[in-house]
mmCIF file with all atom_site columns, C-alpha atoms in Angstrom:
data_model
loop_
_atom_site.group_PDB
_atom_site.id
_atom_site.type_symbol
_atom_site.label_atom_id
_atom_site.label_alt_id
_atom_site.label_comp_id
_atom_site.label_asym_id
_atom_site.label_entity_id
_atom_site.label_seq_id
_atom_site.pdbx_PDB_ins_code
_atom_site.Cartn_x
_atom_site.Cartn_y
_atom_site.Cartn_z
_atom_site.occupancy
_atom_site.B_iso_or_equiv
_atom_site.pdbx_formal_charge
_atom_site.auth_seq_id
_atom_site.auth_comp_id
_atom_site.auth_asym_id
_atom_site.auth_atom_id
_atom_site.pdbx_PDB_model_num
ATOM 1  C CA . UNK A 1 1  ? -184.401 -43.455 98.506  1.00 0.00 ? 3  UNK A CA 1
ATOM 2  C CA . UNK A 1 2  ? -182.438 -46.463 100.256 1.00 0.00 ? 4  UNK A CA 1
ATOM 3  C CA . UNK A 1 3  ? -179.266 -48.130 99.936  1.00 0.00 ? 5  UNK A CA 1
ATOM 4  C CA . UNK A 1 4  ? -178.692 -51.864 101.464 1.00 0.00 ? 6  UNK A CA 1
ATOM 5  C CA . UNK A 1 5  ? -175.066 -52.821 101.579 1.00 0.00 ? 7  UNK A CA 1
ATOM 6  C CA . UNK A 1 6  ? -174.961 -56.814 100.553 1.00 0.00 ? 8  UNK A CA 1
ATOM 7  C CA . UNK A 1 7  ? -171.178 -57.420 101.131 1.00 0.00 ? 9  UNK A CA 1
ATOM 8  C CA . UNK A 1 8  ? -169.637 -55.286 99.349  1.00 0.00 ? 10 UNK A CA 1
ATOM 9  C CA . UNK A 1 9  ? -172.419 -54.782 96.370  1.00 0.00 ? 11 UNK A CA 1
ATOM 10 C CA . UNK A 1 10 ? -175.476 -52.771 97.326  1.00 0.00 ? 12 UNK A CA 1
ATOM 11 C CA . UNK A 1 11 ? -179.243 -52.738 96.851  1.00 0.00 ? 13 UNK A CA 1
ATOM 12 C CA . UNK A 1 12 ? -180.976 -50.086 95.790  1.00 0.00 ? 14 UNK A CA 1
ATOM 13 C CA . UNK A 1 13 ? -184.597 -49.084 96.333  1.00 0.00 ? 15 UNK A CA 1
ATOM 14 C CA . UNK A 1 14 ? -186.611 -45.716 96.136  1.00 0.00 ? 16 UNK A CA 1
ATOM 15 C CA . UNK A 1 15 ? -189.852 -44.708 95.607  1.00 0.00 ? 17 UNK A CA 1
ATOM 16 C CA . UNK A 1 16 ? -191.940 -41.232 94.367  1.00 0.00 ? 18 UNK A CA 1
ATOM 17 C CA . UNK A 1 17 ? -195.208 -39.553 94.532  1.00 0.00 ? 19 UNK A CA 1
ATOM 18 C CA . UNK A 1 18 ? -195.340 -36.452 92.499  1.00 0.00 ? 20 UNK A CA 1
ATOM 19 C CA . UNK A 1 19 ? -198.702 -34.122 92.562  1.00 0.00 ? 21 UNK A CA 1
ATOM 20 C CA . UNK A 1 20 ? -199.243 -31.331 89.482  1.00 0.00 ? 22 UNK A CA 1
ATOM 21 C CA . UNK A 1 21 ? -202.447 -29.527 89.937  1.00 0.00 ? 23 UNK A CA 1
ATOM 22 C CA . UNK A 1 22 ? -203.238 -25.940 88.737  1.00 0.00 ? 24 UNK A CA 1
ATOM 23 C CA . UNK A 1 23 ? -201.874 -24.061 86.198  1.00 0.00 ? 25 UNK A CA 1
ATOM 24 C CA . UNK A 1 24 ? -204.877 -24.490 84.213  1.00 0.00 ? 26 UNK A CA 1
ATOM 25 C CA . UNK A 1 25 ? -204.275 -28.292 83.472  1.00 0.00 ? 27 UNK A CA 1
ATOM 26 C CA . UNK A 1 26 ? -205.937 -31.346 84.623  1.00 0.00 ? 28 UNK A CA 1
ATOM 27 C CA . UNK A 1 27 ? -204.654 -32.682 87.938  1.00 0.00 ? 29 UNK A CA 1
ATOM 28 C CA . UNK A 1 28 ? -201.901 -35.028 87.659  1.00 0.00 ? 30 UNK A CA 1
ATOM 29 C CA . UNK A 1 29 ? -200.093 -37.612 89.934  1.00 0.00 ? 31 UNK A CA 1
ATOM 30 C CA . UNK A 1 30 ? -197.416 -39.877 89.371  1.00 0.00 ? 32 UNK A CA 1
ATOM 31 C CA . UNK A 1 31 ? -195.803 -42.728 91.321  1.00 0.00 ? 33 UNK A CA 1
ATOM 32 C CA . UNK A 1 32 ? -192.827 -44.169 90.586  1.00 0.00 ? 34 UNK A CA 1
ATOM 33 C CA . UNK A 1 33 ? -191.001 -47.293 92.208  1.00 0.00 ? 35 UNK A CA 1
ATOM 34 C CA . UNK A 1 34 ? -187.700 -48.338 91.608  1.00 0.00 ? 36 UNK A CA 1
ATOM 35 C CA . UNK A 1 35 ? -185.542 -51.536 92.359  1.00 0.00 ? 37 UNK A CA 1
ATOM 36 C CA . UNK A 1 36 ? -181.722 -51.819 91.847  1.00 0.00 ? 38 UNK A CA 1
ATOM 37 C CA . UNK A 1 37 ? -178.784 -53.805 92.433  1.00 0.00 ? 39 UNK A CA 1
ATOM 38 C CA . UNK A 1 38 ? -174.694 -53.122 92.102  1.00 0.00 ? 40 UNK A CA 1
ATOM 39 C CA . UNK A 1 39 ? -172.100 -55.350 92.051  1.00 0.00 ? 41 UNK A CA 1
ATOM 40 C CA . UNK A 1 40 ? -168.674 -54.755 92.453  1.00 0.00 ? 42 UNK A CA 1
ATOM 41 C CA . UNK A 1 41 ? -166.556 -57.220 90.922  1.00 0.00 ? 43 UNK A CA 1
ATOM 42 C CA . UNK A 1 42 ? -163.434 -54.841 91.471  1.00 0.00 ? 44 UNK A CA 1
ATOM 43 C CA . UNK A 1 43 ? -162.403 -51.812 93.631  1.00 0.00 ? 45 UNK A CA 1
ATOM 44 C CA . UNK A 1 44 ? -162.699 -49.322 90.527  1.00 0.00 ? 46 UNK A CA 1
ATOM 45 C CA . UNK A 1 45 ? -165.741 -51.238 89.057  1.00 0.00 ? 47 UNK A CA 1
ATOM 46 C CA . UNK A 1 46 ? -169.052 -51.782 89.597  1.00 0.00 ? 48 UNK A CA 1
ATOM 47 C CA . UNK A 1 47 ? -172.364 -53.448 86.863  1.00 0.00 ? 49 UNK A CA 1
ATOM 48 C CA . UNK A 1 48 ? -175.868 -52.469 87.711  1.00 0.00 ? 50 UNK A CA 1
ATOM 49 C CA . UNK A 1 49 ? -179.314 -53.306 87.338  1.00 0.00 ? 51 UNK A CA 1
ATOM 50 C CA . UNK A 1 50 ? -182.726 -50.830 87.651  1.00 0.00 ? 52 UNK A CA 1
ATOM 51 C CA . UNK A 1 51 ? -186.158 -51.387 86.919  1.00 0.00 ? 53 UNK A CA 1
ATOM 52 C CA . UNK A 1 52 ? -188.379 -48.652 87.419  1.00 0.00 ? 54 UNK A CA 1
ATOM 53 C CA . UNK A 1 53 ? -192.753 -48.681 87.073  1.00 0.00 ? 55 UNK A CA 1
ATOM 54 C CA . UNK A 1 54 ? -193.903 -45.435 86.214  1.00 0.00 ? 56 UNK A CA 1
ATOM 55 C CA . UNK A 1 55 ? -197.589 -44.458 86.568  1.00 0.00 ? 57 UNK A CA 1
ATOM 56 C CA . UNK A 1 56 ? -199.232 -41.164 85.612  1.00 0.00 ? 58 UNK A CA 1
ATOM 57 C CA . UNK A 1 57 ? -202.939 -40.863 86.804  1.00 0.00 ? 59 UNK A CA 1
ATOM 58 C CA . UNK A 1 58 ? -204.038 -40.511 83.224  1.00 0.00 ? 60 UNK A CA 1
ATOM 59 C CA . UNK A 1 59 ? -201.900 -43.059 81.707  1.00 0.00 ? 61 UNK A CA 1
ATOM 60 C CA . UNK A 1 60 ? -201.301 -46.425 81.488  1.00 0.00 ? 62 UNK A CA 1
ATOM 61 C CA . UNK A 1 61 ? -198.314 -47.625 83.451  1.00 0.00 ? 63 UNK A CA 1
ATOM 62 C CA . UNK A 1 62 ? -195.403 -48.778 82.009  1.00 0.00 ? 64 UNK A CA 1
ATOM 63 C CA . UNK A 1 63 ? -191.928 -50.052 82.825  1.00 0.00 ? 65 UNK A CA 1
ATOM 64 C CA . UNK A 1 64 ? -187.712 -49.396 82.288  1.00 0.00 ? 66 UNK A CA 1
ATOM 65 C CA . UNK A 1 65 ? -184.686 -51.855 82.976  1.00 0.00 ? 67 UNK A CA 1
ATOM 66 C CA . UNK A 1 66 ? -181.464 -50.366 83.180  1.00 0.00 ? 68 UNK A CA 1
ATOM 67 C CA . UNK A 1 67 ? -177.993 -52.076 83.309  1.00 0.00 ? 69 UNK A CA 1
ATOM 68 C CA . UNK A 1 68 ? -174.523 -50.701 82.539  1.00 0.00 ? 70 UNK A CA 1
ATOM 69 C CA . UNK A 1 69 ? -170.829 -50.487 83.786  1.00 0.00 ? 71 UNK A CA 1
ATOM 70 C CA . UNK A 1 70 ? -169.366 -48.130 85.709  1.00 0.00 ? 72 UNK A CA 1
ATOM 71 C CA . UNK A 1 71 ? -164.985 -47.669 85.374  1.00 0.00 ? 73 UNK A CA 1
ATOM 72 C CA . UNK A 1 72 ? -163.042 -45.263 87.882  1.00 0.00 ? 74 UNK A CA 1
ATOM 73 C CA . UNK A 1 73 ? -159.841 -43.630 86.911  1.00 0.00 ? 75 UNK A CA 1
#
């Protein structure tokens, strides 16, 4: 993946491709794409949002959204 600073915040992106074959199961391929943004309102706190799109060759594609807050002590 890659993280790009935007001022004191960060833009994040990643892509993964996984191939599973053999072992007596049908061949499968999985593609996962993720983008996110981390907002840092203070030195110890960041708020983030991440969106992921996932596709496995034998299934429909799906999407997930995650958001959260991280506080460092």
